[in-house]
Structures are given as structure tokens and as C-alpha cells.
mmCIF file of C-alpha atoms and ligand atoms in Angstrom:
data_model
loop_
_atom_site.group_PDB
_atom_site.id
_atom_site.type_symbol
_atom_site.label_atom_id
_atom_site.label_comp_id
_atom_site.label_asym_id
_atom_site.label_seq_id
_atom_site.Cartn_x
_atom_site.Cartn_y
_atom_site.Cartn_z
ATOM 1 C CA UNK A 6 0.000 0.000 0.000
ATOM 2 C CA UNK A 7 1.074 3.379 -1.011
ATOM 3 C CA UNK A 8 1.165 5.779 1.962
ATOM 4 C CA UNK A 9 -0.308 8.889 1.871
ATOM 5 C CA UNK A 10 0.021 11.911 3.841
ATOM 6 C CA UNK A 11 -3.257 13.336 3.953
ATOM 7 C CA UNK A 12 -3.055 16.482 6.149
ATOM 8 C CA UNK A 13 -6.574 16.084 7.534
ATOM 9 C CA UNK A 14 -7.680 12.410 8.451
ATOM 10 C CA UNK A 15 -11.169 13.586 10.572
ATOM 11 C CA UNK A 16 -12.245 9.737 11.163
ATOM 12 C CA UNK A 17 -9.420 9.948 13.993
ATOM 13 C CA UNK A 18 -11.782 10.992 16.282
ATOM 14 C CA UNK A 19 -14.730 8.284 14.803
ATOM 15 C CA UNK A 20 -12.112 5.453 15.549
ATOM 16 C CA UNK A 21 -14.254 4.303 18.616
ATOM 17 C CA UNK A 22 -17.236 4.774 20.906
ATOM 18 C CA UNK A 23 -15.162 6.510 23.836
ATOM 19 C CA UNK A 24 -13.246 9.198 21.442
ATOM 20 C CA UNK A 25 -16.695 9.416 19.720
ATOM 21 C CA UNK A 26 -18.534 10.354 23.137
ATOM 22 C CA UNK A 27 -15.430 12.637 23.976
ATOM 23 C CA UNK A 28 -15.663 14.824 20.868
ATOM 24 C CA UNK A 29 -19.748 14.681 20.997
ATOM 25 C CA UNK A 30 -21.214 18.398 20.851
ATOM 26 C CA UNK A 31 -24.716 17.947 21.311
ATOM 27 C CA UNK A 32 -25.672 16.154 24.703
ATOM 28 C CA UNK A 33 -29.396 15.336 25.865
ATOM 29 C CA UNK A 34 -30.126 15.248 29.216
ATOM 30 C CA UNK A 35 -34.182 15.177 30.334
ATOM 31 C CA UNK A 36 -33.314 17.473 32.489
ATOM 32 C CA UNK A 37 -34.066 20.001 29.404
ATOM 33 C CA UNK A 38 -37.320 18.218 28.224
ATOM 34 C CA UNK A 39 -40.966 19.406 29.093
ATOM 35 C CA UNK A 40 -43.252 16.916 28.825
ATOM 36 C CA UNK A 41 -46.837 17.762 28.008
ATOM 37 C CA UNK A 42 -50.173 16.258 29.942
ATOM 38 C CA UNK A 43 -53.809 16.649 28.682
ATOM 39 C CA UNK A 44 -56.087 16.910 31.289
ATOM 40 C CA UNK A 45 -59.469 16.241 30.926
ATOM 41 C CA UNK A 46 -62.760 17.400 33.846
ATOM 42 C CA UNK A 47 -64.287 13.867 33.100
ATOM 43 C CA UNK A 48 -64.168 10.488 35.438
ATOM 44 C CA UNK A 49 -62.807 8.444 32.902
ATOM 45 C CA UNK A 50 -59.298 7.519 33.930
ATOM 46 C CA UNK A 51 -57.857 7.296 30.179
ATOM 47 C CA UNK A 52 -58.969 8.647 26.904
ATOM 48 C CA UNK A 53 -56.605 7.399 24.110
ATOM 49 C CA UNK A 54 -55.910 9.732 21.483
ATOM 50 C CA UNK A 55 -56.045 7.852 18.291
ATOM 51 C CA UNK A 56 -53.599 9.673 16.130
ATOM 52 C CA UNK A 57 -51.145 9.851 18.894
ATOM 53 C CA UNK A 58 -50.330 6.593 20.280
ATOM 54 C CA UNK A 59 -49.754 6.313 23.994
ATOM 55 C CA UNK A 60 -50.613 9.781 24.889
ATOM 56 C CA UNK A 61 -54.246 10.146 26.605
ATOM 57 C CA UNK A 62 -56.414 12.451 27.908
ATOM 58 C CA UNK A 63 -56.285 11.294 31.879
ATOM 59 C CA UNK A 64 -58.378 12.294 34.676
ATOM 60 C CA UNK A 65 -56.772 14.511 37.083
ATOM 61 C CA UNK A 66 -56.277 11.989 39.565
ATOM 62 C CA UNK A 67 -54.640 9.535 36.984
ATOM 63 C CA UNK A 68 -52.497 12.198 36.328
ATOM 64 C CA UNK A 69 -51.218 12.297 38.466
ATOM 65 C CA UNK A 70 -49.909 8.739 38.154
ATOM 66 C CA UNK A 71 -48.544 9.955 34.956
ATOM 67 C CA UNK A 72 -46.865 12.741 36.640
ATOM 68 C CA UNK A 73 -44.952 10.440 39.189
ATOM 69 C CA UNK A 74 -44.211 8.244 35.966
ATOM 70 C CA UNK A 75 -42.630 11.281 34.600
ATOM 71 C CA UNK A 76 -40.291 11.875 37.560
ATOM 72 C CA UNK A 77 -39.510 8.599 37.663
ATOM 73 C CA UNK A 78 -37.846 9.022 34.357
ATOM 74 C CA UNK A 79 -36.530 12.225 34.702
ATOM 75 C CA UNK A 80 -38.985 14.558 33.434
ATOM 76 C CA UNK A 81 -39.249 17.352 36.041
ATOM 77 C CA UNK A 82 -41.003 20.036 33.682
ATOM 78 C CA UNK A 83 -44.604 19.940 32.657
ATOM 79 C CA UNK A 84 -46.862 21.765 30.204
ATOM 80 C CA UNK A 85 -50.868 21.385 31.165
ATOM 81 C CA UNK A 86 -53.638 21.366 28.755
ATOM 82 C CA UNK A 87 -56.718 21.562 30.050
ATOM 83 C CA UNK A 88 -60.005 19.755 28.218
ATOM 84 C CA UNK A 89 -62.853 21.609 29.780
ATOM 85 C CA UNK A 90 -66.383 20.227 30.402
ATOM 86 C CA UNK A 91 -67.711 23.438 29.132
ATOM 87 C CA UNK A 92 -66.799 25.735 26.361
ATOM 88 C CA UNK A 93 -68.800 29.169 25.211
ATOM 89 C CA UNK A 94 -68.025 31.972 23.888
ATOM 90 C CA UNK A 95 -65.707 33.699 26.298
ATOM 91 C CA UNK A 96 -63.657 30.922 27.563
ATOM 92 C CA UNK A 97 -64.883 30.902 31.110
ATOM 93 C CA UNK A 98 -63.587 27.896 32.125
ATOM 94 C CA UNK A 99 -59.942 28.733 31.010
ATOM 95 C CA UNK A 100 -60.108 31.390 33.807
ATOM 96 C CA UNK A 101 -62.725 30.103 36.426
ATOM 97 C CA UNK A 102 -60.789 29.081 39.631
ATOM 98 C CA UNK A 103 -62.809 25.905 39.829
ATOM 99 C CA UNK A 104 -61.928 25.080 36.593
ATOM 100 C CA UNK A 105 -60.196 21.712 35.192
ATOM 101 C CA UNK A 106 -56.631 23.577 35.002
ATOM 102 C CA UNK A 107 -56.574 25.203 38.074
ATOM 103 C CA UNK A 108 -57.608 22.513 40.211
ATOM 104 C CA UNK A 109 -54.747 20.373 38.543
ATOM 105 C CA UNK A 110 -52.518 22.989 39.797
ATOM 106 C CA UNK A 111 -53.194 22.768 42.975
ATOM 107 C CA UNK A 112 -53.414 18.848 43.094
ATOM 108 C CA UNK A 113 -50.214 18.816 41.412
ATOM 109 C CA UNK A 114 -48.588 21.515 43.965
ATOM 110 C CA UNK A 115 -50.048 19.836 46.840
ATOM 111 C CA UNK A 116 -48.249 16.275 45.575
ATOM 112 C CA UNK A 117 -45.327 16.981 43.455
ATOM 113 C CA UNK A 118 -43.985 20.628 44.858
ATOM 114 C CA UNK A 119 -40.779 20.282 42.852
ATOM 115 C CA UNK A 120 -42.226 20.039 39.318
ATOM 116 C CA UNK A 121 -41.965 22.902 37.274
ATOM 117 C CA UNK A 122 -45.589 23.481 36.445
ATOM 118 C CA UNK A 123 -46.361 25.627 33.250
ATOM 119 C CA UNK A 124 -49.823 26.198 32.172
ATOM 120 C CA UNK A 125 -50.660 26.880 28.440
ATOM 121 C CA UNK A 126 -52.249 30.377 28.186
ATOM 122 C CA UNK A 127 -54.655 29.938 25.198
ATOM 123 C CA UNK A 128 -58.418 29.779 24.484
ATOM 124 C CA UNK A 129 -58.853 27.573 21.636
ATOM 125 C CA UNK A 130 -60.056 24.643 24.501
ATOM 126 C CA UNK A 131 -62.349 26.370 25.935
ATOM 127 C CA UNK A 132 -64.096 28.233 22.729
ATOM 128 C CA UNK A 133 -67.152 26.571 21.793
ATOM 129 C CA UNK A 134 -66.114 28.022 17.920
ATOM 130 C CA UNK A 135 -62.322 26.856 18.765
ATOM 131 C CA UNK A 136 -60.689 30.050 17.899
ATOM 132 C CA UNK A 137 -58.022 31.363 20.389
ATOM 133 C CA UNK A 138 -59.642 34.741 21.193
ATOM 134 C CA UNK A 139 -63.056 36.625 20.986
ATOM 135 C CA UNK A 140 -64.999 36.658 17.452
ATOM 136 C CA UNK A 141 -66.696 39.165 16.122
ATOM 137 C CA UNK A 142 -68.242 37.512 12.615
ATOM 138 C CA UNK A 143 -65.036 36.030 11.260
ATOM 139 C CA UNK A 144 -62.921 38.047 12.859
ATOM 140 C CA UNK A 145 -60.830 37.538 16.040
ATOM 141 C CA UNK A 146 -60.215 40.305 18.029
ATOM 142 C CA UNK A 147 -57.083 40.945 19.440
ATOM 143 C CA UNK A 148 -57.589 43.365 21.961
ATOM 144 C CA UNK A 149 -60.692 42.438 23.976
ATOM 145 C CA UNK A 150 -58.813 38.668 23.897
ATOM 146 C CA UNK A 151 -55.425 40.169 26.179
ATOM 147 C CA UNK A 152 -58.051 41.052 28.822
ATOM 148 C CA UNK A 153 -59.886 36.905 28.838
ATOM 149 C CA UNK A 154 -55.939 36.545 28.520
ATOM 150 C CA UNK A 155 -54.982 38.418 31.449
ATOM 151 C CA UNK A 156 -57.440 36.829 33.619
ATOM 152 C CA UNK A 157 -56.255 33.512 32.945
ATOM 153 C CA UNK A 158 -52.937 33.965 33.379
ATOM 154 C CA UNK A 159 -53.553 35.257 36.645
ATOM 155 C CA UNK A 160 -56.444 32.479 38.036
ATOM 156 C CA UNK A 161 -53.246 29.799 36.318
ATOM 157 C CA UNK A 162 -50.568 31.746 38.784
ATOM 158 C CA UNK A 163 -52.992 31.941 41.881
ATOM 159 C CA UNK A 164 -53.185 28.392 41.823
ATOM 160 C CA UNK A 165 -49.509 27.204 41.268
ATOM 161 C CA UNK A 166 -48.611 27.741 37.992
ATOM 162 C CA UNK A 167 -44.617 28.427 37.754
ATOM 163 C CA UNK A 168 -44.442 29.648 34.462
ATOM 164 C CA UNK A 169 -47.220 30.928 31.787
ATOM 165 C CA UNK A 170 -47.157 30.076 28.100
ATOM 166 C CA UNK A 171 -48.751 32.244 26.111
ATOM 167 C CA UNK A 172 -50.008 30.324 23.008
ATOM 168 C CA UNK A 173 -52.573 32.211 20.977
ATOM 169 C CA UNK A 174 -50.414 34.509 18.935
ATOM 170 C CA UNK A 175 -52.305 37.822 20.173
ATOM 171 C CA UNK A 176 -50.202 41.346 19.375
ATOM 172 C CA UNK A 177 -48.990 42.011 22.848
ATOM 173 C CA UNK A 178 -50.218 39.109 24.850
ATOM 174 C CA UNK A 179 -46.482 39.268 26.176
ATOM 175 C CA UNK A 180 -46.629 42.599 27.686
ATOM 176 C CA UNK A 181 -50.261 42.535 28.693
ATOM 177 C CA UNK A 182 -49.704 39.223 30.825
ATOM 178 C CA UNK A 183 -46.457 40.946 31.904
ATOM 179 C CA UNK A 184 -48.458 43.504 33.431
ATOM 180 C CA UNK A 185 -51.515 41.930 34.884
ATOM 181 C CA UNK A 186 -49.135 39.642 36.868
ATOM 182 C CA UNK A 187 -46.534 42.245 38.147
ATOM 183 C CA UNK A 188 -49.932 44.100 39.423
ATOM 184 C CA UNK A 189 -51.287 40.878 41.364
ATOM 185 C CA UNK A 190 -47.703 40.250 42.903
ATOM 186 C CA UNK A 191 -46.809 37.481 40.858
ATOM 187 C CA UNK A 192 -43.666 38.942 39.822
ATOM 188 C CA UNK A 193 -41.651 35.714 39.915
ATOM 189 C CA UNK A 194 -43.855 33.479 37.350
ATOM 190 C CA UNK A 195 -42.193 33.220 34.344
ATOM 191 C CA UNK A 196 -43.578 33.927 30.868
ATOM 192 C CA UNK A 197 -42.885 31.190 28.357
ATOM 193 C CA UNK A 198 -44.085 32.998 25.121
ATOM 194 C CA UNK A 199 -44.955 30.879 21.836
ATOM 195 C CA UNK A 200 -43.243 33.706 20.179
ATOM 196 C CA UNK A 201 -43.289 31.876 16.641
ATOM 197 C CA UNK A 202 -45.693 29.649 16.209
ATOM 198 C CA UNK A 203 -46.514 29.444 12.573
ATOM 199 C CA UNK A 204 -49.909 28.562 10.987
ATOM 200 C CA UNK A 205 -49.431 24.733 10.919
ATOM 201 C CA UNK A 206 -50.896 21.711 9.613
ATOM 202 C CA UNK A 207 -48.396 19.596 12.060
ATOM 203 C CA UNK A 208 -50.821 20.480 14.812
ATOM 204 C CA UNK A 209 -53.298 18.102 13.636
ATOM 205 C CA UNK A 210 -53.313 15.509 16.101
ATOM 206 C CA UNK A 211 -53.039 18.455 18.623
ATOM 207 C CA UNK A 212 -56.734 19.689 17.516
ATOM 208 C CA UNK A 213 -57.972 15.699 18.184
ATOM 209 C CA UNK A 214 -56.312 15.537 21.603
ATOM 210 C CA UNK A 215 -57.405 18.883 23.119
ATOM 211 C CA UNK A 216 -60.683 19.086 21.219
ATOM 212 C CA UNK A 217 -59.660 22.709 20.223
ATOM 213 C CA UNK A 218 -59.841 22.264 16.175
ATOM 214 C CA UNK A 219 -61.577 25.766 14.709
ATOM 215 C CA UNK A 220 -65.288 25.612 13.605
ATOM 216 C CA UNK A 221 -64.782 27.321 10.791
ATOM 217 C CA UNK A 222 -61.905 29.264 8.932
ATOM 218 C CA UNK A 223 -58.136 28.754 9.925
ATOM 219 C CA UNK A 224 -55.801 30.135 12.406
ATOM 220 C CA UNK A 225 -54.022 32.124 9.181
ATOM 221 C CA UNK A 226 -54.776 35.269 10.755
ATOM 222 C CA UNK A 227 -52.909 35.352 13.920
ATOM 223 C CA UNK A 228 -50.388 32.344 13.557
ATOM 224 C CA UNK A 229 -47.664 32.893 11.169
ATOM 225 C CA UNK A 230 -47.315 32.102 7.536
ATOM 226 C CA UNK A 231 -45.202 28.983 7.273
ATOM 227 C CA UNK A 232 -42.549 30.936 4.603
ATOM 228 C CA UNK A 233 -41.298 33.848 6.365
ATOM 229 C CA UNK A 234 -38.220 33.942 8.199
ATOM 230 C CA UNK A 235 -37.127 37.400 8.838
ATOM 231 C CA UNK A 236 -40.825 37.792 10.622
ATOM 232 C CA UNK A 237 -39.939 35.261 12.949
ATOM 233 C CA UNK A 238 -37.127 37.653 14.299
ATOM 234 C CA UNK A 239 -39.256 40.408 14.867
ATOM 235 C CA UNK A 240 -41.784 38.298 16.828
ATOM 236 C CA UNK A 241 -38.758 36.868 18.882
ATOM 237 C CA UNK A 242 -37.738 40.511 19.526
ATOM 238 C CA UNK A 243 -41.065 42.328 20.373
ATOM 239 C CA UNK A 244 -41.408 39.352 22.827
ATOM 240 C CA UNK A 245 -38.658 39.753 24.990
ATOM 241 C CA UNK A 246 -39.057 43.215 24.710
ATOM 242 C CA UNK A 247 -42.669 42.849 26.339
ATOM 243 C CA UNK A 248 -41.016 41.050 29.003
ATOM 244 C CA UNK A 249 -40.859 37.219 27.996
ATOM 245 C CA UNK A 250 -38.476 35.004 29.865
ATOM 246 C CA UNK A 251 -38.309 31.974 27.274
ATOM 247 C CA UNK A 252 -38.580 32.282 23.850
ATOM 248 C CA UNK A 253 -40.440 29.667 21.540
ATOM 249 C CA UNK A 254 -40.148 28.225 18.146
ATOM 250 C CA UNK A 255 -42.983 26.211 17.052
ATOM 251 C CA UNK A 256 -43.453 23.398 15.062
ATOM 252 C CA UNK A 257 -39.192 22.328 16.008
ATOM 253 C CA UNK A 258 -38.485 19.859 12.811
ATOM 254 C CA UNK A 259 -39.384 21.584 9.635
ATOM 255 C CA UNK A 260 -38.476 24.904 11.348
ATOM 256 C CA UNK A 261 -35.070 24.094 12.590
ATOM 257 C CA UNK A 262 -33.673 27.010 10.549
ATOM 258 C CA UNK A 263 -35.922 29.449 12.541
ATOM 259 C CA UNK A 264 -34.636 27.842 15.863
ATOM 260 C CA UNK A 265 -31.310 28.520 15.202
ATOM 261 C CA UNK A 266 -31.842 32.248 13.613
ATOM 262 C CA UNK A 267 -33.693 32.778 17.098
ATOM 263 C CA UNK A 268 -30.872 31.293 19.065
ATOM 264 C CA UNK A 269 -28.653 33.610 17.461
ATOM 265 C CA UNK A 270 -30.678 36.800 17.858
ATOM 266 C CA UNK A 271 -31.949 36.860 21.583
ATOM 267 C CA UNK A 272 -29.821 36.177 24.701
ATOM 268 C CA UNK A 273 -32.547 34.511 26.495
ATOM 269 C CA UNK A 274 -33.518 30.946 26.607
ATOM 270 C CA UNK A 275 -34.593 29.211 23.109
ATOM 271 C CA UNK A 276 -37.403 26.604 23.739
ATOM 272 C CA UNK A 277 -38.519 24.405 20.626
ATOM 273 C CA UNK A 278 -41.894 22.413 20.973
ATOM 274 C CA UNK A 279 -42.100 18.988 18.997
ATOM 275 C CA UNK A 280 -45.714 18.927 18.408
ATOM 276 C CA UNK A 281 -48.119 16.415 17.775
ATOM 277 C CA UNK A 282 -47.832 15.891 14.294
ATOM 278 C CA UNK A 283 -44.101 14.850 14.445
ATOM 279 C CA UNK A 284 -44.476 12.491 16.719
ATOM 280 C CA UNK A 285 -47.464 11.184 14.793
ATOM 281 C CA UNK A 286 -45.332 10.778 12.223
ATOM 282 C CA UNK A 287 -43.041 8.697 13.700
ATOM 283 C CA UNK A 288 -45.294 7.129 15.660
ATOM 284 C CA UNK A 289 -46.813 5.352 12.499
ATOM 285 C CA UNK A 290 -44.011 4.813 10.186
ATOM 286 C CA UNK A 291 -42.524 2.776 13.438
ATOM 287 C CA UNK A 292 -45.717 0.678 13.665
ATOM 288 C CA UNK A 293 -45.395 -0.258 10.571
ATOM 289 C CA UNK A 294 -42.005 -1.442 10.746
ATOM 290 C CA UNK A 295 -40.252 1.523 8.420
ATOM 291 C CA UNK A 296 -38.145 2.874 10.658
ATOM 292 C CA UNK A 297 -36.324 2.157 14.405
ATOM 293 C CA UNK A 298 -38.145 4.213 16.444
ATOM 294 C CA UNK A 299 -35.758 4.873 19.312
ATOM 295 C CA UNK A 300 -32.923 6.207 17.170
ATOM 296 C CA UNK A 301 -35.046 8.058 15.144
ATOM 297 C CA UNK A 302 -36.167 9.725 18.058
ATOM 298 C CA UNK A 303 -33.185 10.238 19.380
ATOM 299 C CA UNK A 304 -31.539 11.518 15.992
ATOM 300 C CA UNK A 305 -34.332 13.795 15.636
ATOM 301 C CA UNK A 306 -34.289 15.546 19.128
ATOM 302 C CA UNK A 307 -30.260 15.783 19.088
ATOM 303 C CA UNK A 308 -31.162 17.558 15.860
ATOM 304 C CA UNK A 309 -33.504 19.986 17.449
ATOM 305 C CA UNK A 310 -31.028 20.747 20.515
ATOM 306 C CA UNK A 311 -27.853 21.554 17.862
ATOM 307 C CA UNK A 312 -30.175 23.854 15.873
ATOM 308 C CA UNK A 313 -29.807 26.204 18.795
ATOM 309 C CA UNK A 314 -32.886 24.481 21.514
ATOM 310 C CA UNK A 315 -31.600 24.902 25.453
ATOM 311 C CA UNK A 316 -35.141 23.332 25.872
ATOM 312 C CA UNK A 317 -37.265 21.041 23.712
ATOM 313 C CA UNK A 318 -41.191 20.427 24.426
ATOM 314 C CA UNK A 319 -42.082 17.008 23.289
ATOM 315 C CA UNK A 320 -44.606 14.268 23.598
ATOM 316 C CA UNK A 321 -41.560 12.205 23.813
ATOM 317 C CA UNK A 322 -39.929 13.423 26.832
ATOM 318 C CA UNK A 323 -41.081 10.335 28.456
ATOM 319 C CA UNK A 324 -38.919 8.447 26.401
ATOM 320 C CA UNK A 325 -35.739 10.099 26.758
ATOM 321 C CA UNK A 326 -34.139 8.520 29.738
ATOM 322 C CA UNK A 327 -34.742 5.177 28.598
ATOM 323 C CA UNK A 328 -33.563 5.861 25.320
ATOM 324 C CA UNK A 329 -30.173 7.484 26.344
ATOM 325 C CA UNK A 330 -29.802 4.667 29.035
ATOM 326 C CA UNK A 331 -29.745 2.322 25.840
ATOM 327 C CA UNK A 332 -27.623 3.953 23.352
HETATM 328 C C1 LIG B 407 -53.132 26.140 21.541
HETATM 329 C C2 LIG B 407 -52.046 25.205 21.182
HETATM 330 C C3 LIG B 407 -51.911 24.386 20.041
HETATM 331 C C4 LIG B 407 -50.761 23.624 20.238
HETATM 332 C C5 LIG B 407 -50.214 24.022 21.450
HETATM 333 N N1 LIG B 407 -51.012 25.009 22.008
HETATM 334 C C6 LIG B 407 -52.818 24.177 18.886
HETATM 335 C C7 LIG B 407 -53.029 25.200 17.868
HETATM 336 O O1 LIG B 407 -52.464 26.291 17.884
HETATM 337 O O2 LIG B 407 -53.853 24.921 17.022
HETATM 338 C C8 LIG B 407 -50.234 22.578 19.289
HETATM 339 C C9 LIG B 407 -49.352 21.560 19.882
HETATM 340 C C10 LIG B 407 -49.141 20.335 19.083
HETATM 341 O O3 LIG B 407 -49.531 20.212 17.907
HETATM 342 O O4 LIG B 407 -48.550 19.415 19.651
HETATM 343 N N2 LIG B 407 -53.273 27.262 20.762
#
């Protein structure tokens, strides 16, 4: 054999699992995972979600089962949706201190005091039209929505919630919840703020699981349009500006470009939520046998994470410590 001398030979450091683990840049731990739970105001313990297997709707005593599941393996941060018994047209119950989400905060505070408890802010679930604000005809308001907004976020804080996630895409939703907190002496909940969330049809399985799918029309006029880039900075910026804490991306997979333009931009923490229709992608091509569903999962997340995620939400943060015990 003919030696060469090539002056860069890069599979050095492939050579073995040990140099490969010491040269490894992007790390997972579950310690940055936030796993969400779907809560539902009915008896029935479970309420599979067809088009995302093994996540349920669970009664707020079993989950609480979940929740200790969760610790068990790792997962320390939680996102609650609430499915209401009642919707109308102002969202009542997403503000009501007796209802479904704030009595899961205090359940949840009274047994598990060290989880991080965040509460989405939205009112798509509790809309009888599904929309995430007020409607006037086919229009929803933005303004008369921050005040239902405000309220929430301050019957979600008064009963435990640790940090506020502001979902619905309303023009200063940041700032107004800002406000309405510092005023009721809740100055140390955090504001998570869905800062880019784009108009997506990823959030299918979503709509199924919280029963929050829009009677009519599309979410086109608040959410963001899929294709713009630059738009997603100014979002990012006029959110932290209004006082946000964390910043989110939303879907994480096809927008991993965004997440790392976001990163870049804004010293404060990047979150990146894996939604529903990601992992119901996986989900099925791995019961048919197409793919390995572990290291897919795994790939994917580490993927997320070196786009420029400190935190990823993800209906498969209960699979993460298993899977990294394995690999
Ligand atoms: C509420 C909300 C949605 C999701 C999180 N919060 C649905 C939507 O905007 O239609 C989607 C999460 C997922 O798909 O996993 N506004």
C-alpha cells in the first residue's frame, strides 16, 4: 500500500465509541425536556388519542400517576392542557378558579412541589367556535382577547402555575400578561411565550387531543405564515421586549432554521416544541415497521437541541431517559 500523507484524516476521532462520546457536541439530558399532559374534567381515567399513540387524555387523579411516571424518568417540567367540560363563547372555564386547570394545579402543587408546572395560556379549549380569542363575525379580536388573557394567566398563577405560556399569537399578549401579573404580585412566574408559532398543519393531532380544532376558517390570521423567516425575528424581539423570559419556536423539525436564527438573535432561553404531528409521524411509520423508532427519536431531538434548543417540548420526553440509558 502506497502511503499517503493526507493532512486532515477527521475519522481519527470516529475510531471508537469513547473518542466518539469525547468529541460529541450535542448532549441530551431530560433534564431540558418538558413533557406535556392533557387533562381532561371527566371520570374516565384514560382517553386514548387515536392519532397519537400512547398519549391520553387522563383524569386529574390519573395524572397524576402519569406525573410520578414522569419523575420517575426524569422529566421534572410539565406543560398542562386543560379539556374543559364546558366551552362558550368567552372561555370561562380557562379562567374560572374551579376550573379543570386550576384545580390540577393545585393537586399537582399539593403532591409533586418540585415540578416545574407551566400552564398553556390559550383559548382555543375552551371556545365553543375553537378560535383562540373573541370573534366578532369572522374576525378575532385581538384586543378584547389580552383582557380573557390576562385573567387567565392570573387564576393559572394563583393556583400554582410556575411559568405561563402564552399560546394564541395575540399582538402584545407578552406585555399585557407581563403587566396583569406584576400588578397581582406574581412577579416571579415566568412567561414562556410561543413567540413563533406558525400557521401549521403539524398540529393536527393536537386539535384531536385537546378538542380545540376551529369551527370554521383557519388560524391564518394570527399564527404565522409557514414561509417567512425574517418575521420570525421580529416576533422573537417584540417578545422579549414585552417582558418574555423563554422564547419559543414552534413546530421544532421543519423549522429548525428558525430555531437557530432565534438562538442567534436573543440572549434569552430558546425553547422548541415537537408537536403532535411529528411524533405522529413517527409514531406510524414505526408501527409499521419503516423505521427504528428509538434512534429516530433520538436523531431527531439531538437535531432539534444543535439547531440552537436549550429546551425542547415534546410528547416524547417520556422516552428520553430510557432511550439514552440504551444507546
Ligand atoms: C393552543 C395550542 C396548540 C398547540 C399548542 N397550544 C394548537 C393550535 O395552535 O392549534 C399545538 C401543539 C401540538 O400540535 O402538539 N393554541
Amino acid at each position: 500500500m502506497q502511503k499517503i500523507n493526507l493532512k486532515s484524516r477527521p475519522r481519527r476521532l470516529r475510531k471508537n465509541e469513547v473518542i466518539r462520546n469525547l468529541v460529541q457536541e450535542t448532549i441530551l439530558s431530560p433534564s431540558q425536556f418538558i413533557a406535556p399532559v392533557f387533562i381532561h374534567e371527566g371520570k374516565e381515567p384514560e382517553i386514548k388519542i387515536n392519532s397519537m399513540p400512547g398519549i391520553c387524555q387522563f383524569s386529574l387523579d390519573r395524572a397524576l400517576k402519569h406525573i410520578d411516571e414522569l419523575t420517575k424518568n426524569k422529566i421534572k417540567s410539565i406543560i398542562l392542557f386543560g379539556i374543559p367540560g364546558l366551552k362558550d363563547k368567552e372561555a370561562v372555564s380557562a379562567w374560572d378558579e374551579k376550573s379543570i386547570i386550576q384545580r390540577a394545579n393545585k393537586k399537582i402543587k399539593e403532591n409533586f412541589p418540585d415540578v416545574l408546572l407551566i400552564n398553556d395560556t390559550c383559548l382555543c379549549e375552551y371556545m365553543e367556535h375553537g378560535h383562540c380569542g373573541i370573534i366578532l363575525g369572522n374576525e378575532v379580536l385581538n384586543d378584547p382577547t389580552l383582557e380573557i388573557l390576562e385573567r387567565t394567566a392570573i387564576s393559572q398563577a394563583a393556583s400554582g402555575a410556575d411559568i405561563i405560556a402564552p399560546s394564541g399569537m395575540m399582538d402584545g399578549m407578552v406585555a399585557a400578561i407581563r403587566n396583569a401579573l406584576d400588578q397581582n404580585n406574581f412577579q416571579d412566574v415566568a412567561i414562556m411565550s410561543y413567540a413563533v408559532k406558525y400557521a401549521s398543519a403539524f398540529y393536527g393531532p393536537f386539535r384531536e387531543a385537546a378538542e380545540s380544532a376551529p369551527q370554521f376558517g383557519d388560524r391564518k390570521s394570527y399564527q404565522m405564515n409557514p414561509a417567512n423567516k425574517r418575521e420570525a425575528l421580529r416576533e422573537a424581539l417584540i417578545d422579549e421586549q414585552e417582558g418574555a423570559d423563554i422564547i419559543m419556536v414552534k413546530p421544532a423539525m421543519p423549522y429548525l432554521d428558525i430555531i437557530s436564527l432565534v438562538k442567534e438573535k436573543t440572549n434569552l432561553p430558546v425553547a422548541a416544541y415537537n408537536v403532535s404531528g411529528e411524533y405522529a409521524m413517527i409514531k406510524a411509520a414505526a408501527q409499521n415497521g419503516w423505521i427504528d423508532e428509538d434512534k429516530i427519536i433520538l436523531e431527531m431531538l439531538t437535531g432539534i437541541k444543535r439547531a440552537g434548543a436549550d429546551i425542547i417540548i415534546s410528547y416524547f420526553a417520556k422516552d428520553v431517559n430510557r432511550i439514552l440509558k440504551r444507546v
